[in-house]
């Protein structure tokens, strides 16, 4: 089957660092993406790992370990505007298909 | 605005009626996806087009759902004989696939919210 697991909720304070973990079980896996979605908004792309290791984009970093079927998103210097849902998504090939399978999401609440 | 456009943004219908949603992807994108999202859940894959060819349809999708992408440009998603369980946000996304490889980046529209009474 295809499944991704991530914590349902995380709470942190402004200025702190938070890590959101994701484990996946996906056939045809080729990479792990992260998306942010504010309440009522569209999912927006944050980061992608096609290879093992760390990718850094400003305050956000993402990590992938294929051998462990595991990844995480690291958010540094948290700001109130980072309060949103965060989804990991596994890229999967299947025949002629190329699609993203999304996790159930982690609701991040940043407190002052 | 050259992003992904969806309409209508909101649709309220009575059970048993048919509804159709339209998606206009970013113009140069050859890949188009439909996802469904309910409250507190992640986007759930429905179907995938590469140009005008529908290459996959989720097994979770009943025969009441049909999607088209004539000429490889805009796409429509039709739901026939709607049921209350169809109430959700229907998201369209597009991307550019090619020899450069896959980057895991989809560009989503704002979605079409369906409420079935």
PDB file of N, CA, C and O in Angstrom, chain A residues 76-109:
ATOM      1  N   UNK A  76      13.211  26.727  11.470  1.00  0.00           N
ATOM      2  CA  UNK A  76      13.992  27.494  12.433  1.00  0.00           C
ATOM      3  C   UNK A  76      13.431  28.906  12.576  1.00  0.00           C
ATOM      4  O   UNK A  76      12.700  29.386  11.711  1.00  0.00           O
ATOM      5  N   UNK A  77      13.789  29.541  13.686  1.00  0.00           N
ATOM      6  CA  UNK A  77      13.383  30.936  13.947  1.00  0.00           C
ATOM      7  C   UNK A  77      11.889  31.112  13.669  1.00  0.00           C
ATOM      8  O   UNK A  77      11.478  31.962  12.875  1.00  0.00           O
ATOM      9  N   UNK A  78      11.100  30.281  14.316  1.00  0.00           N
ATOM     10  CA  UNK A  78       9.665  30.259  14.058  1.00  0.00           C
ATOM     11  C   UNK A  78       9.031  31.644  14.177  1.00  0.00           C
ATOM     12  O   UNK A  78       9.352  32.422  15.082  1.00  0.00           O
ATOM     13  N   UNK A  79       8.107  31.895  13.267  1.00  0.00           N
ATOM     14  CA  UNK A  79       7.335  33.130  13.265  1.00  0.00           C
ATOM     15  C   UNK A  79       5.858  32.777  13.336  1.00  0.00           C
ATOM     16  O   UNK A  79       5.456  31.657  12.990  1.00  0.00           O
ATOM     17  N   UNK A  80       5.057  33.730  13.778  1.00  0.00           N
ATOM     18  CA  UNK A  80       3.624  33.483  13.913  1.00  0.00           C
ATOM     19  C   UNK A  80       3.022  33.043  12.582  1.00  0.00           C
ATOM     20  O   UNK A  80       2.125  32.203  12.532  1.00  0.00           O
ATOM     21  N   UNK A  81       3.543  33.593  11.481  1.00  0.00           N
ATOM     22  CA  UNK A  81       2.989  33.264  10.170  1.00  0.00           C
ATOM     23  C   UNK A  81       3.270  31.824   9.740  1.00  0.00           C
ATOM     24  O   UNK A  81       2.710  31.344   8.745  1.00  0.00           O
ATOM     25  N   UNK A  82       4.141  31.130  10.497  1.00  0.00           N
ATOM     26  CA  UNK A  82       4.411  29.724  10.187  1.00  0.00           C
ATOM     27  C   UNK A  82       3.295  28.803  10.687  1.00  0.00           C
ATOM     28  O   UNK A  82       3.304  27.602  10.386  1.00  0.00           O
ATOM     29  N   UNK A  83       2.366  29.342  11.461  1.00  0.00           N
ATOM     30  CA  UNK A  83       1.228  28.542  11.916  1.00  0.00           C
ATOM     31  C   UNK A  83       0.417  28.102  10.708  1.00  0.00           C
ATOM     32  O   UNK A  83      -0.136  28.934   9.973  1.00  0.00           O
ATOM     33  N   UNK A  84       0.379  26.788  10.477  1.00  0.00           N
ATOM     34  CA  UNK A  84      -0.240  26.236   9.276  1.00  0.00           C
ATOM     35  C   UNK A  84      -0.192  24.716   9.395  1.00  0.00           C
ATOM     36  O   UNK A  84       0.342  24.161  10.357  1.00  0.00           O
ATOM     37  N   UNK A  85      -0.757  24.044   8.390  1.00  0.00           N
ATOM     38  CA  UNK A  85      -0.601  22.592   8.283  1.00  0.00           C
ATOM     39  C   UNK A  85       0.560  22.282   7.346  1.00  0.00           C
ATOM     40  O   UNK A  85       0.746  22.969   6.333  1.00  0.00           O
ATOM     41  N   UNK A  86       1.317  21.268   7.696  1.00  0.00           N
ATOM     42  CA  UNK A  86       2.471  20.862   6.898  1.00  0.00           C
ATOM     43  C   UNK A  86       2.287  19.401   6.486  1.00  0.00           C
ATOM     44  O   UNK A  86       1.983  18.542   7.311  1.00  0.00           O
ATOM     45  N   UNK A  87       2.468  19.156   5.199  1.00  0.00           N
ATOM     46  CA  UNK A  87       2.269  17.825   4.647  1.00  0.00           C
ATOM     47  C   UNK A  87       3.554  17.305   4.032  1.00  0.00           C
ATOM     48  O   UNK A  87       4.213  18.034   3.265  1.00  0.00           O
ATOM     49  N   UNK A  88       3.899  16.067   4.356  1.00  0.00           N
ATOM     50  CA  UNK A  88       4.920  15.400   3.565  1.00  0.00           C
ATOM     51  C   UNK A  88       4.204  14.680   2.424  1.00  0.00           C
ATOM     52  O   UNK A  88       3.038  14.297   2.549  1.00  0.00           O
ATOM     53  N   UNK A  89       4.889  14.537   1.316  1.00  0.00           N
ATOM     54  CA  UNK A  89       4.288  13.909   0.138  1.00  0.00           C
ATOM     55  C   UNK A  89       5.358  13.087  -0.567  1.00  0.00           C
ATOM     56  O   UNK A  89       6.434  13.601  -0.875  1.00  0.00           O
ATOM     57  N   UNK A  90       5.041  11.828  -0.812  1.00  0.00           N
ATOM     58  CA  UNK A  90       5.986  10.929  -1.469  1.00  0.00           C
ATOM     59  C   UNK A  90       5.730  10.909  -2.962  1.00  0.00           C
ATOM     60  O   UNK A  90       4.584  10.711  -3.397  1.00  0.00           O
ATOM     61  N   UNK A  91       6.788  11.131  -3.723  1.00  0.00           N
ATOM     62  CA  UNK A  91       6.678  11.005  -5.160  1.00  0.00           C
ATOM     63  C   UNK A  91       6.712   9.532  -5.524  1.00  0.00           C
ATOM     64  O   UNK A  91       7.579   8.791  -5.037  1.00  0.00           O
ATOM     65  N   UNK A  92       5.784   9.107  -6.357  1.00  0.00           N
ATOM     66  CA  UNK A  92       5.670   7.689  -6.695  1.00  0.00           C
ATOM     67  C   UNK A  92       5.487   7.505  -8.183  1.00  0.00           C
ATOM     68  O   UNK A  92       4.624   8.136  -8.800  1.00  0.00           O
ATOM     69  N   UNK A  93       6.314   6.619  -8.754  1.00  0.00           N
ATOM     70  CA  UNK A  93       6.122   6.186 -10.137  1.00  0.00           C
ATOM     71  C   UNK A  93       5.292   4.910 -10.130  1.00  0.00           C
ATOM     72  O   UNK A  93       5.429   4.071  -9.252  1.00  0.00           O
ATOM     73  N   UNK A  94       4.465   4.765 -11.153  1.00  0.00           N
ATOM     74  CA  UNK A  94       3.699   3.533 -11.301  1.00  0.00           C
ATOM     75  C   UNK A  94       3.294   3.374 -12.736  1.00  0.00           C
ATOM     76  O   UNK A  94       2.330   4.013 -13.156  1.00  0.00           O
ATOM     77  N   UNK A  95       3.988   2.570 -13.493  1.00  0.00           N
ATOM     78  CA  UNK A  95       3.693   2.460 -14.921  1.00  0.00           C
ATOM     79  C   UNK A  95       3.965   3.778 -15.597  1.00  0.00           C
ATOM     80  O   UNK A  95       5.070   4.300 -15.542  1.00  0.00           O
ATOM     81  N   UNK A  96       2.936   4.348 -16.194  1.00  0.00           N
ATOM     82  CA  UNK A  96       3.087   5.639 -16.868  1.00  0.00           C
ATOM     83  C   UNK A  96       2.773   6.803 -15.953  1.00  0.00           C
ATOM     84  O   UNK A  96       2.779   7.954 -16.378  1.00  0.00           O
ATOM     85  N   UNK A  97       2.502   6.496 -14.688  1.00  0.00           N
ATOM     86  CA  UNK A  97       2.013   7.527 -13.772  1.00  0.00           C
ATOM     87  C   UNK A  97       3.124   8.106 -12.921  1.00  0.00           C
ATOM     88  O   UNK A  97       4.043   7.403 -12.509  1.00  0.00           O
ATOM     89  N   UNK A  98       3.014   9.388 -12.636  1.00  0.00           N
ATOM     90  CA  UNK A  98       3.910  10.092 -11.723  1.00  0.00           C
ATOM     91  C   UNK A  98       3.016  10.929 -10.840  1.00  0.00           C
ATOM     92  O   UNK A  98       2.343  11.826 -11.322  1.00  0.00           O
ATOM     93  N   UNK A  99       2.965  10.645  -9.534  1.00  0.00           N
ATOM     94  CA  UNK A  99       2.050  11.373  -8.669  1.00  0.00           C
ATOM     95  C   UNK A  99       2.662  11.558  -7.292  1.00  0.00           C
ATOM     96  O   UNK A  99       3.672  10.934  -6.952  1.00  0.00           O
ATOM     97  N   UNK A 100       2.066  12.436  -6.510  1.00  0.00           N
ATOM     98  CA  UNK A 100       2.433  12.636  -5.116  1.00  0.00           C
ATOM     99  C   UNK A 100       1.358  12.044  -4.220  1.00  0.00           C
ATOM    100  O   UNK A 100       0.167  12.297  -4.427  1.00  0.00           O
ATOM    101  N   UNK A 101       1.795  11.268  -3.227  1.00  0.00           N
ATOM    102  CA  UNK A 101       0.910  10.729  -2.207  1.00  0.00           C
ATOM    103  C   UNK A 101       1.149  11.551  -0.941  1.00  0.00           C
ATOM    104  O   UNK A 101       2.274  11.602  -0.441  1.00  0.00           O
ATOM    105  N   UNK A 102       0.093  12.170  -0.422  1.00  0.00           N
ATOM    106  CA  UNK A 102       0.231  13.069   0.714  1.00  0.00           C
ATOM    107  C   UNK A 102      -0.039  12.363   2.036  1.00  0.00           C
ATOM    108  O   UNK A 102      -0.881  11.469   2.131  1.00  0.00           O
ATOM    109  N   UNK A 103       0.667  12.821   3.083  1.00  0.00           N
ATOM    110  CA  UNK A 103       0.365  12.404   4.430  1.00  0.00           C
ATOM    111  C   UNK A 103      -0.868  13.131   4.941  1.00  0.00           C
ATOM    112  O   UNK A 103      -1.445  13.984   4.263  1.00  0.00           O
ATOM    113  N   UNK A 104      -1.246  12.823   6.176  1.00  0.00           N
ATOM    114  CA  UNK A 104      -2.459  13.411   6.756  1.00  0.00           C
ATOM    115  C   UNK A 104      -2.232  14.803   7.304  1.00  0.00           C
ATOM    116  O   UNK A 104      -3.180  15.495   7.648  1.00  0.00           O
ATOM    117  N   UNK A 105      -0.966  15.216   7.402  1.00  0.00           N
ATOM    118  CA  UNK A 105      -0.684  16.589   7.783  1.00  0.00           C
ATOM    119  C   UNK A 105      -0.385  16.775   9.264  1.00  0.00           C
ATOM    120  O   UNK A 105      -0.871  16.034  10.121  1.00  0.00           O
ATOM    121  N   UNK A 106       0.429  17.771   9.553  1.00  0.00           N
ATOM    122  CA  UNK A 106       0.769  18.170  10.913  1.00  0.00           C
ATOM    123  C   UNK A 106       0.363  19.620  11.100  1.00  0.00           C
ATOM    124  O   UNK A 106       0.820  20.495  10.352  1.00  0.00           O
ATOM    125  N   UNK A 107      -0.500  19.868  12.054  1.00  0.00           N
ATOM    126  CA  UNK A 107      -0.941  21.229  12.339  1.00  0.00           C
ATOM    127  C   UNK A 107       0.046  21.859  13.309  1.00  0.00           C
ATOM    128  O   UNK A 107       0.193  21.408  14.448  1.00  0.00           O
ATOM    129  N   UNK A 108       0.740  22.888  12.843  1.00  0.00           N
ATOM    130  CA  UNK A 108       1.726  23.598  13.669  1.00  0.00           C
ATOM    131  C   UNK A 108       1.103  24.867  14.222  1.00  0.00           C
ATOM    132  O   UNK A 108       0.609  25.699  13.466  1.00  0.00           O
ATOM    133  N   UNK A 109       1.140  24.988  15.527  1.00  0.00           N
ATOM    134  CA  UNK A 109       0.666  26.203  16.190  1.00  0.00           C
ATOM    135  C   UNK A 109       1.861  26.901  16.805  1.00  0.00           C
ATOM    136  O   UNK A 109       2.547  26.321  17.652  1.00  0.00           O
TER     137      UNK A 109
END
